[in-house]
Structures are given as C-alpha cells and as structure tokens.
Coordinates of C-alpha atoms in Angstrom, one line a residue:
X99 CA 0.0 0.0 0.0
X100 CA 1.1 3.6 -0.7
X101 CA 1.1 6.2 2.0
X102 CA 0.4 9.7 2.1
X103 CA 3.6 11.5 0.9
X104 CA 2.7 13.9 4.0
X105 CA 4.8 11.2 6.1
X106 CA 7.9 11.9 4.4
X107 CA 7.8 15.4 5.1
X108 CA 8.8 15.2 9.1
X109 CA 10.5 13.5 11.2
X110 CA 9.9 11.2 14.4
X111 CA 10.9 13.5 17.5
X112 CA 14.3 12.6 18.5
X113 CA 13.3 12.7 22.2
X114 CA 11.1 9.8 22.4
X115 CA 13.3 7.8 20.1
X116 CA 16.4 8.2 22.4
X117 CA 13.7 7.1 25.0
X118 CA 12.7 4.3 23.2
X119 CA 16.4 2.8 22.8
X120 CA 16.7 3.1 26.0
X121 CA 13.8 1.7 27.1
X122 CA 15.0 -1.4 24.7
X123 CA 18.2 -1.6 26.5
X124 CA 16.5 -1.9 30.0
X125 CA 14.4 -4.8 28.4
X126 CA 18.0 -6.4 28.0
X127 CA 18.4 -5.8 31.8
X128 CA 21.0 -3.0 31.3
X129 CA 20.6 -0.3 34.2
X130 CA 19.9 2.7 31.9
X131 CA 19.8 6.0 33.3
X132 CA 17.2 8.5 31.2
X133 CA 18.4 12.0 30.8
X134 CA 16.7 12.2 27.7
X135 CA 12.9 13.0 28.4
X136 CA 11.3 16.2 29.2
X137 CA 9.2 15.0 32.4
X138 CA 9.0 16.0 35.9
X139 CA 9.9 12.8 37.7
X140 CA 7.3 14.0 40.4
X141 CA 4.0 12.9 41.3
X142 CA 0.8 15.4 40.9
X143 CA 0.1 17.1 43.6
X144 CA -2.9 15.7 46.2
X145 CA -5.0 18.5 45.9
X146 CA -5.0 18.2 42.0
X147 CA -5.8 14.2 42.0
X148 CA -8.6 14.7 44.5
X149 CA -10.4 17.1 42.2
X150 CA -9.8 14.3 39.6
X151 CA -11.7 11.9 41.7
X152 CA -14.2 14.1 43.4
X153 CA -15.3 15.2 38.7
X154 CA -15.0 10.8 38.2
X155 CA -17.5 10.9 41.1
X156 CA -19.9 13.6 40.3
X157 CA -20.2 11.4 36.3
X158 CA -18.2 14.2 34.5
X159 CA -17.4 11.5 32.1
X160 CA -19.1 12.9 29.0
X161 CA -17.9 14.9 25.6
X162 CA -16.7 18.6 26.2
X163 CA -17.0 21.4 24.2
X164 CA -14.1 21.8 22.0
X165 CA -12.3 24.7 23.6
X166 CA -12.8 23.5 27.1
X167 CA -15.1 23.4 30.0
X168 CA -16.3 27.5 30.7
X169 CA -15.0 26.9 34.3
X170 CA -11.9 26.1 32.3
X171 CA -11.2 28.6 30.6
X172 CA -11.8 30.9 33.6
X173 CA -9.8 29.5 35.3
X174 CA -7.1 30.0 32.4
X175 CA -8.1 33.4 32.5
X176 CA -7.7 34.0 36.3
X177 CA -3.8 32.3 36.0
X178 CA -3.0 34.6 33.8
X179 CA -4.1 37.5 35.4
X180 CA -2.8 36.3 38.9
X181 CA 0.6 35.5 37.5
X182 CA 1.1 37.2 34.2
X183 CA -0.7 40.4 34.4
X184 CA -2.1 39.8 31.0
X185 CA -6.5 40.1 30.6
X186 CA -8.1 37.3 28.7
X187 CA -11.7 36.6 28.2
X188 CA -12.8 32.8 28.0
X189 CA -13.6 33.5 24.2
X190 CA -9.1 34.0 23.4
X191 CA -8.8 30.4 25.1
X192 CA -8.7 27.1 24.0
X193 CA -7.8 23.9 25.3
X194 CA -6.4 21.4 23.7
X195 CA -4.9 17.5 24.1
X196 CA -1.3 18.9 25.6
X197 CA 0.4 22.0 24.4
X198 CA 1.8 19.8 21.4
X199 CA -2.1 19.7 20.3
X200 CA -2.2 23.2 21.2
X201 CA 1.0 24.2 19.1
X202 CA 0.1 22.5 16.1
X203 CA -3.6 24.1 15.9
X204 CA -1.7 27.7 16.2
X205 CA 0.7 26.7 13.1
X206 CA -2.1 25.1 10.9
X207 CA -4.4 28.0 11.6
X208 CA -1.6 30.7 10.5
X209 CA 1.0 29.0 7.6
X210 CA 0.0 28.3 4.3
X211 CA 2.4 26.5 1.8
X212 CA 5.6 28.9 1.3
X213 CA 5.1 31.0 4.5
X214 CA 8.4 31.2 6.4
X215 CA 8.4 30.5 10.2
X216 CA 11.8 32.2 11.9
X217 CA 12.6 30.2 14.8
X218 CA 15.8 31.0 16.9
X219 CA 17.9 27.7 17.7
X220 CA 17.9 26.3 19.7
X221 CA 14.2 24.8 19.6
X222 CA 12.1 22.1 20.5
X223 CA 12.3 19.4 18.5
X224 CA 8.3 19.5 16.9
X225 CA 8.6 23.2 16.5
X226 CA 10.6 22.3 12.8
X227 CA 7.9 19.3 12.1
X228 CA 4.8 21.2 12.6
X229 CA 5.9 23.7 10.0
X230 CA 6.9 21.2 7.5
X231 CA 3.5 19.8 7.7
X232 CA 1.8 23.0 7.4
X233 CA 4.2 23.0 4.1
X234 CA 5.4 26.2 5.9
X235 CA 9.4 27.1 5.1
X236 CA 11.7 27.3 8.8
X237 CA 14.0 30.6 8.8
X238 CA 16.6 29.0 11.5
X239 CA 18.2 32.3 13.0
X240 CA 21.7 30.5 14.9
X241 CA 22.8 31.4 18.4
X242 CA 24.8 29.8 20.5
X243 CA 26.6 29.0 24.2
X244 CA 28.6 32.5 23.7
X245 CA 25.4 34.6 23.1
X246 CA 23.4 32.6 25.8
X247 CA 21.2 31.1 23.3
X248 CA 19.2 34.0 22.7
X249 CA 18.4 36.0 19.3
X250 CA 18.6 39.3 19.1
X251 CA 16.4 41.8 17.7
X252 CA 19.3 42.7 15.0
X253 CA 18.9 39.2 14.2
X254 CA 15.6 38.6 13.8
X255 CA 14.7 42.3 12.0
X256 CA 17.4 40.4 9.4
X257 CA 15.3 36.8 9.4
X258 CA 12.3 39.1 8.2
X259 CA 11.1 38.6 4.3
X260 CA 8.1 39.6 2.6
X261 CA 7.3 35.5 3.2
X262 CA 7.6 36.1 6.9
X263 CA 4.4 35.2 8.7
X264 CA 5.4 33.5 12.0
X265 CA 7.9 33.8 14.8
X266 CA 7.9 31.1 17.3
X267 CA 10.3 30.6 20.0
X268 CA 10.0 29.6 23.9
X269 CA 10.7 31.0 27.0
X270 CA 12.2 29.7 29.2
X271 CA 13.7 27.6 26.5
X272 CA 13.8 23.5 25.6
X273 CA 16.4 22.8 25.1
X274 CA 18.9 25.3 26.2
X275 CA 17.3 26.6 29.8
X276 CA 17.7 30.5 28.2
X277 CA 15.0 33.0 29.5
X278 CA 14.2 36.6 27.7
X279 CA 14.2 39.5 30.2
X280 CA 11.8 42.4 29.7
X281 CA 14.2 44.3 27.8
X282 CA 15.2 41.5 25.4
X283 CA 11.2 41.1 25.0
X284 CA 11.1 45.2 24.6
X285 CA 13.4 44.6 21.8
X286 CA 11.6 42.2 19.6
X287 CA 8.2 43.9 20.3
X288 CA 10.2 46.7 18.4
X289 CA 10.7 44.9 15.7
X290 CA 7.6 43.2 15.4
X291 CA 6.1 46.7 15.4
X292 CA 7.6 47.8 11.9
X293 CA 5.7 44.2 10.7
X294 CA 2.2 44.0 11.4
X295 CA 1.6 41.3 9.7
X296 CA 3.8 38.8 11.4
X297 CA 2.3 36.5 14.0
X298 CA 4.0 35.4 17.3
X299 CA 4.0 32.2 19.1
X300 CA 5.5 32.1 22.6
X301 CA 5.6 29.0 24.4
X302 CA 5.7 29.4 28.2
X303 CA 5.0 26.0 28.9
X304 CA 8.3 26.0 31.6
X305 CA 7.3 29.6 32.9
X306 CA 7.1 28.1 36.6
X307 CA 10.5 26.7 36.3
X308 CA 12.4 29.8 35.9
X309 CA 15.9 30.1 38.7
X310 CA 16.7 34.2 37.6
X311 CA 13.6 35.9 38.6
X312 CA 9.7 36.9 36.8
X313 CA 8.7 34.9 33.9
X314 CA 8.0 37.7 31.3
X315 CA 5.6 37.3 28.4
X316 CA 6.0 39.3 25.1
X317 CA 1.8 39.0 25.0
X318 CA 2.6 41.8 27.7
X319 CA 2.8 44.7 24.9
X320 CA -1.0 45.6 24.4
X321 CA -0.1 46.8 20.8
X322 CA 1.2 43.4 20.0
X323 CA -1.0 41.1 22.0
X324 CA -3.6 40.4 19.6
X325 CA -1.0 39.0 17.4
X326 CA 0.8 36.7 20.2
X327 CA -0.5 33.6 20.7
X328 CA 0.5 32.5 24.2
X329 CA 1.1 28.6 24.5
X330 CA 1.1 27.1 27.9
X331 CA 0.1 23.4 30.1
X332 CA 0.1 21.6 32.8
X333 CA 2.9 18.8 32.0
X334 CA 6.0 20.8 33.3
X335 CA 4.9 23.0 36.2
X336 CA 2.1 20.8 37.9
X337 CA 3.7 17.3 37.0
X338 CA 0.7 16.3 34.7
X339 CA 2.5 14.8 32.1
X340 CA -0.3 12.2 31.6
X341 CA -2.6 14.3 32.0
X342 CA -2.7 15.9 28.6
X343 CA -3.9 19.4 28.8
X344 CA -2.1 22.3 26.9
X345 CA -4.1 25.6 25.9
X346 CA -3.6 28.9 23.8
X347 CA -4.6 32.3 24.6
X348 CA -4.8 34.2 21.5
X349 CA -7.3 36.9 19.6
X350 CA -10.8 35.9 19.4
X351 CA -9.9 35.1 15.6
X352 CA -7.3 32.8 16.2
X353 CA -8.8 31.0 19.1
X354 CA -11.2 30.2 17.0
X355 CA -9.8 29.0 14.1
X356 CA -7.7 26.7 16.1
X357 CA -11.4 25.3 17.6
X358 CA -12.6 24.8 14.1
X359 CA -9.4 22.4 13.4
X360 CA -9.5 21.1 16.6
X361 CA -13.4 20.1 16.5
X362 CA -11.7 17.8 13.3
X363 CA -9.1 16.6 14.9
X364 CA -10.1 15.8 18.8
X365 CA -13.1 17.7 19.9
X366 CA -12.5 18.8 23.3
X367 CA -10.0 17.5 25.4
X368 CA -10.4 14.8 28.5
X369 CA -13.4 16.0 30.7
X370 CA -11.7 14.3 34.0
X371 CA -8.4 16.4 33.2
X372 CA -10.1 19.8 32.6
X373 CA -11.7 19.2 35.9
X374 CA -8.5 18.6 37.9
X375 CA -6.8 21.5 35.5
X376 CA -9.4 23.8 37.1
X377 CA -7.7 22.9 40.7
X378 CA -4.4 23.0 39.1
X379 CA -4.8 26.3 37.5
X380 CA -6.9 28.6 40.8
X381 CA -5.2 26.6 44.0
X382 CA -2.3 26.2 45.6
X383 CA 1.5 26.6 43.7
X384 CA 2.9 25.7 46.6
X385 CA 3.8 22.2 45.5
X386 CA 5.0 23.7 41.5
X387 CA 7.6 26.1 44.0
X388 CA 8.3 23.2 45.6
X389 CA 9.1 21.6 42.8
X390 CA 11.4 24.3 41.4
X391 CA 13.6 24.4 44.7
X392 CA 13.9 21.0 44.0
X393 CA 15.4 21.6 40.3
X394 CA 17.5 24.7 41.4
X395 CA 19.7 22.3 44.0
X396 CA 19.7 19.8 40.8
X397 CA 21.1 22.1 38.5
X398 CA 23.5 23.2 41.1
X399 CA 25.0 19.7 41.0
X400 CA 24.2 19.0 37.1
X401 CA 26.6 22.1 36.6
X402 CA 29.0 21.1 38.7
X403 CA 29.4 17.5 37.1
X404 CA 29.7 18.6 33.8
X405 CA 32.4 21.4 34.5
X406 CA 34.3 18.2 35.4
X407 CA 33.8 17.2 31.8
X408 CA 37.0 18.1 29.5
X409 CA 35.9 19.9 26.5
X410 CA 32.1 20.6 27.2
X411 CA 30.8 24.3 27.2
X412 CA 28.1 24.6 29.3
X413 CA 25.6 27.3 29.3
X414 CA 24.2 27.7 32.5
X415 CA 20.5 27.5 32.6
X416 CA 18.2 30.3 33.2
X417 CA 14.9 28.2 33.4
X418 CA 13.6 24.5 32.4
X419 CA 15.1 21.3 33.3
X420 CA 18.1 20.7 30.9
X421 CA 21.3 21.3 30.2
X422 CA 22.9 22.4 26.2
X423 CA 26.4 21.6 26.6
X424 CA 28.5 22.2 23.5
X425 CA 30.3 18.9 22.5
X426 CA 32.4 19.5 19.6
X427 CA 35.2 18.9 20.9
X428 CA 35.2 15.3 21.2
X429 CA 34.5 15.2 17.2
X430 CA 36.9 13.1 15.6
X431 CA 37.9 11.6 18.5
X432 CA 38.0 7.8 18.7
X433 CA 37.8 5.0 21.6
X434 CA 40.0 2.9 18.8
X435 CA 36.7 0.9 17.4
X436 CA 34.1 4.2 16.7
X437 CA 35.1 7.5 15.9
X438 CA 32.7 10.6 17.1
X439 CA 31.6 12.6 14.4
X440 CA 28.6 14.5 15.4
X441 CA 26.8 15.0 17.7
X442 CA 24.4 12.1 17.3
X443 CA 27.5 9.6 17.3
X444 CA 28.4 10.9 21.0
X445 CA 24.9 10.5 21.8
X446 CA 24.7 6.7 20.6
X447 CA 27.9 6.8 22.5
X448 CA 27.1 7.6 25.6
X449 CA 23.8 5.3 25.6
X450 CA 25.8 2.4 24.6
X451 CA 28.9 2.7 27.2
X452 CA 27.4 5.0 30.0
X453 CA 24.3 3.0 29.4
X454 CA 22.8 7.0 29.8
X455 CA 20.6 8.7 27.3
X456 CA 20.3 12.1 26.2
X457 CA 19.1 13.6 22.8
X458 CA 21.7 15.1 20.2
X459 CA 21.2 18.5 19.3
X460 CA 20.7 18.1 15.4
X461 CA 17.0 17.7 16.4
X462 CA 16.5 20.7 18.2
X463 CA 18.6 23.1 15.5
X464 CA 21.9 23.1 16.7
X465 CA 24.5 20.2 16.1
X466 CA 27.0 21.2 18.3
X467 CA 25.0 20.2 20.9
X468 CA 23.7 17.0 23.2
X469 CA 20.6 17.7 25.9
X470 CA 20.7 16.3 28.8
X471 CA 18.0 16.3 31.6
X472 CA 17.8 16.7 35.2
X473 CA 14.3 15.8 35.8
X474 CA 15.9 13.1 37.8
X475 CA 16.8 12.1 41.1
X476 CA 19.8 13.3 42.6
X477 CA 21.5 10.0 43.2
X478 CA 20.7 9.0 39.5
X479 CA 21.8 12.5 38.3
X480 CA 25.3 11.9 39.9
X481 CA 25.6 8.3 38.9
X482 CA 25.0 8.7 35.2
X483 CA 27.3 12.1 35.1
X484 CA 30.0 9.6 36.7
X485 CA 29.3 6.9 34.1
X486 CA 29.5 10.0 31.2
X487 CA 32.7 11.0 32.8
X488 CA 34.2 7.6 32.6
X489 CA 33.2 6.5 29.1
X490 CA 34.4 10.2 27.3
X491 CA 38.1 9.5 28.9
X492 CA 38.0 6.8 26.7
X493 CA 38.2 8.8 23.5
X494 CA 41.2 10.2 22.2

C-alpha cells in the first residue's frame, strides 16, 4: 500500500526515540539512566488528583466542548491574570490534548504553503515538524553558548522577508534553559512593530520553572497582544505529564480557528483532566515552588558535574530542566573501534557505554550540541554524570 507523501515530510521526535532505545536496553536488563525526556519525575500534587476523583465521582465522564469546560477557561483566565498580568476573556482560550495539540492548531491555523516561520535555535524538537506539515518554510536564526542562546532583535529584524508570517520561539527555552528578560522582549516587540503582519507564538510552557527571577511574556505589549498567541500546560509545572492538557490564549480570531481544526481533529479535550486543570490552575502553587527548589539544588549539582567534563561548554541554565552543553570537541575523537563525528555519534555513544541517554542537538537546530535532563533524582543524576565522565576518557 502507498502512504500519504505527507509522512515523508517530518521526522519522528528525536526525544522519544532516544527514549525508546533506552527503554529497549533496560528490556535487555542494562541499568539505563534516562536524561533524555522532558518529564517532571514528580507525582501530581494531592489536591490536583482529588479534584480528579471528586469530577469521576460527580459522572463528569461525558464529551466537552471543544475549547474547554467555561470553568476552564476561567480558570485560564484567572492564572493569567494572577501571575502574568495579562487580561483574557474565556472566548481567546482554548484547550487542547497537551500544548503539542495546542501548538500544532496555532501553526495550521496561521501558515499556508511557502510561508516562512523564523525560529531561533535552539528549539524544541516539533517546532521544525509542525511547519513542515503546514508546508510552511523554517528561517533558523543561529545562536549559540557565547550569546546565551538568545536572538537578538538585529537578528531577527534580518530573518524578516516579505514571506515572513510567523515567529515562534520559547521562553524559558527547551532545550537550552535560556530566558528573555523584559528588555530582550522590549526589543523584539520593536521589531515586530515595523511588521504588522507577522504572528507570534510564545511557548511558556516551563514559565514556573524559571531560577533568575519573573517569567515575562511578550503578550505583555497591548499593541502586539492580539497578534501573540501564548502557548502554555500543565505537564512541566504541575507534574501532569499524563494528563494531557495544553491551551492557547490568542485573539478571538485565532482562538477560533484553532477550535474549528481542533473540532476535526479531537473535539475537546479529557473531561476528568479539565476538571483537575481547574484545581491545578486557581489553587495552591505551593507544590509547583516546591518543585522548582527542588530543580534549582539539581542544576546546582548537574553544573558542577559537567564542568568536570573536559571539552564541554556549558551554558548555565536560566529556566527549564536541561542542560545544552556544546560537545564538539570530542569530534573526531576515537575510543579505537568508533570515531565521534557529530553530535548524534556521541549521543549513541554515551547510551551504549554509560548506558545514559540524552538527545543530540541536530534535532532541536543546533549540532553542536547534546541535551541532557535533570528531571531526575539526585542519586541518579550523579551516577549517570560519573558513568559519562568515565566512558568520554576513553576517547582520544
């Protein structure tokens, strides 16, 4: 049978392929230690669960509208104004089946085939995908360890073309942990002033997990609002994963066209989740700080072990869960039976003789690079650094 040629357009995401190797070698019975996935390694907080039992109870087990529950996307509206400043009416929000769902409903509603998306490296790895299946054209503007990962507005004024319609990028960042300030976001908004006619996507799905101070949103600049559309979830800073809930706030004209795909695609999204996202959203944060402290004394450590790394330049993260060391300087090296030669060799490397896995940063726009998580215990964090250490000495 012949299938759909859209399939050859994309790629499978890197991250859960590294996951699934090493999911294979632990079938084998090889102690593998995963550094490669994005995912809390906390349980959801009690109060959020309970509120998930108490909706199972009370037979919320029927179809939703296809933005969300109205209590829903109230409460959406009330976290953003408690912790964003920013004044959203339930009509500008939609949720969706994670902030995956909710990214690709933003992309299909805005590019058309031969639009050009600019997206500063480096990016999550389905940022690139969704665009190719939109038949949309990525404008990759580079940065790097010595500019903190960052673009600049210089850069991205010089990204701009008459094809230009979207500008996506995330804050704090996956992969690299960088985190725009209020006068990095005052200097975009600048740009983006001279082009009306460019859309913005900002994903803030790791705003609680920010170690250098407020999360800032660029949908703070009323004159530019209308244009942003603010991505955002559950899975990073509440530990709901699983869960699958993402949502947009956007204009009332996007927001709706991303409901008309949707209501093709998924209808509305779990009615048990929404119910426990509403607890999530209006109660306590307590237990997402918590969380946070926790990844601040990990990142501590995590930096400390891989400055004991020869040859690794390691930006230190500003927010998120990862570390973006550059690696290149173990290219062309050789244990005497493979020789590195990207970054995807070192990766396979270090899966197959630190039995650790990480994700190589071809997939997320910048091939100098390997990510590696800390969304993992302490004791694991340290062993499978030591095991890195160990198995890198061997190349010469």
């Amino acid at each position: 049978m012949e299938l759909s040629s859209l399939l050859n357009r994309f790629n499978e995401p890197e991250t859960l392929k590294m996951a699934k190797l090493g999911r294979e070698l632990r079938a084998k019975g090889i102690d593998v230690i995963d550094l490669s996935l994005g995912e809390p390694d906390f349980d959801t907080p009690q109060h959020i669960k309970d509120a998930a039992i108490k909706a199972i109870n009370d037979n919320w087990s029927h179809y939703t509208p296809v933005p969300g529950f109205l209590d829903l996307r109230e409460a959406v509206c009330t976290k953003l104004k408690r912790d964003n400043h920013l004044d959203y009416a339930p009509e500008n929000i939609v949720t969706s089946t994670g902030a995956k769902q909710s990214l690709a409903n933003a992309i299909l509603a805005l590019v058309d085939e031969g639009d050009e998306v600019i997206i500063p490296t480096p990016y999550w790895v389905t940022y690139s995908e969704l665009v190719k299946i939109a038949r949309g054209k990525v404008v990759e503007i580079r940065t790097g360890v010595e500019n903190h990962f960052k673009a600049t507005a210089a850069e991205v004024e010089a990204a701009i073309t008459p094809r230009t319609k979207v500008f996506m990028f995330s804050s704090p960042c996956n992969p690299s942990g960088a985190v725009y300030n209020k006068a990095e976001l005052e200097a975009l908004a600048a740009v983006f002033r001279k082009h009306p006619n460019i859309a913005i996507i900002s994903d803030e799905i790791y705003e609680y997990i920010n170690f250098v101070g407020k999360h800032e949103s660029i949908a703070q600049f009323e004159d530019l609002k209308d244009r942003v559309v603010l991505i955002n979830g559950l899975s990073k800073g509440f530990a709901m994963t699983g869960w699958r809930l993402g949502y947009i706030a956007a204009s009332a004209q996007i927001a709706k066209a991303c409901e008309k795909l949707q209501g093709q695609f998924t209808s509305g999204t779990n009615s048990i989740t929404q119910k426990a996202a509403v607890a999530a959203l209006t109660g306590d944060l307590r237990p997402s700080m918590e969380m946070t402290e926790e990844f601040t004394r990990r990142r501590a450590r995590t930096l400390q072990l891989v400055s004991e790394i020869p040859g690794f330049k390691c930006f230190e993260p500003e927010g998120a869960f990862y570390v973006f060391p550059d690696v290149s300087a173990y290219y062309g090296k050789s244990d005497g039976t493979q020789t590195i030669q990207n970054a995807a060799d070192l990766s396979m490397y270090i899966l197959n003789n630190a039995h650790v896995s990480s994700v190589m940063g071809d997939a997320f726009g910048e091939p100098k690079c390997v990510r590696f998580s800390f969304a993992n215990s302490m004791g694991n964090i340290e062993k499978a650094w030591g095991r890195i250490k160990e198995a890198l000495a061997k190349l010469k």
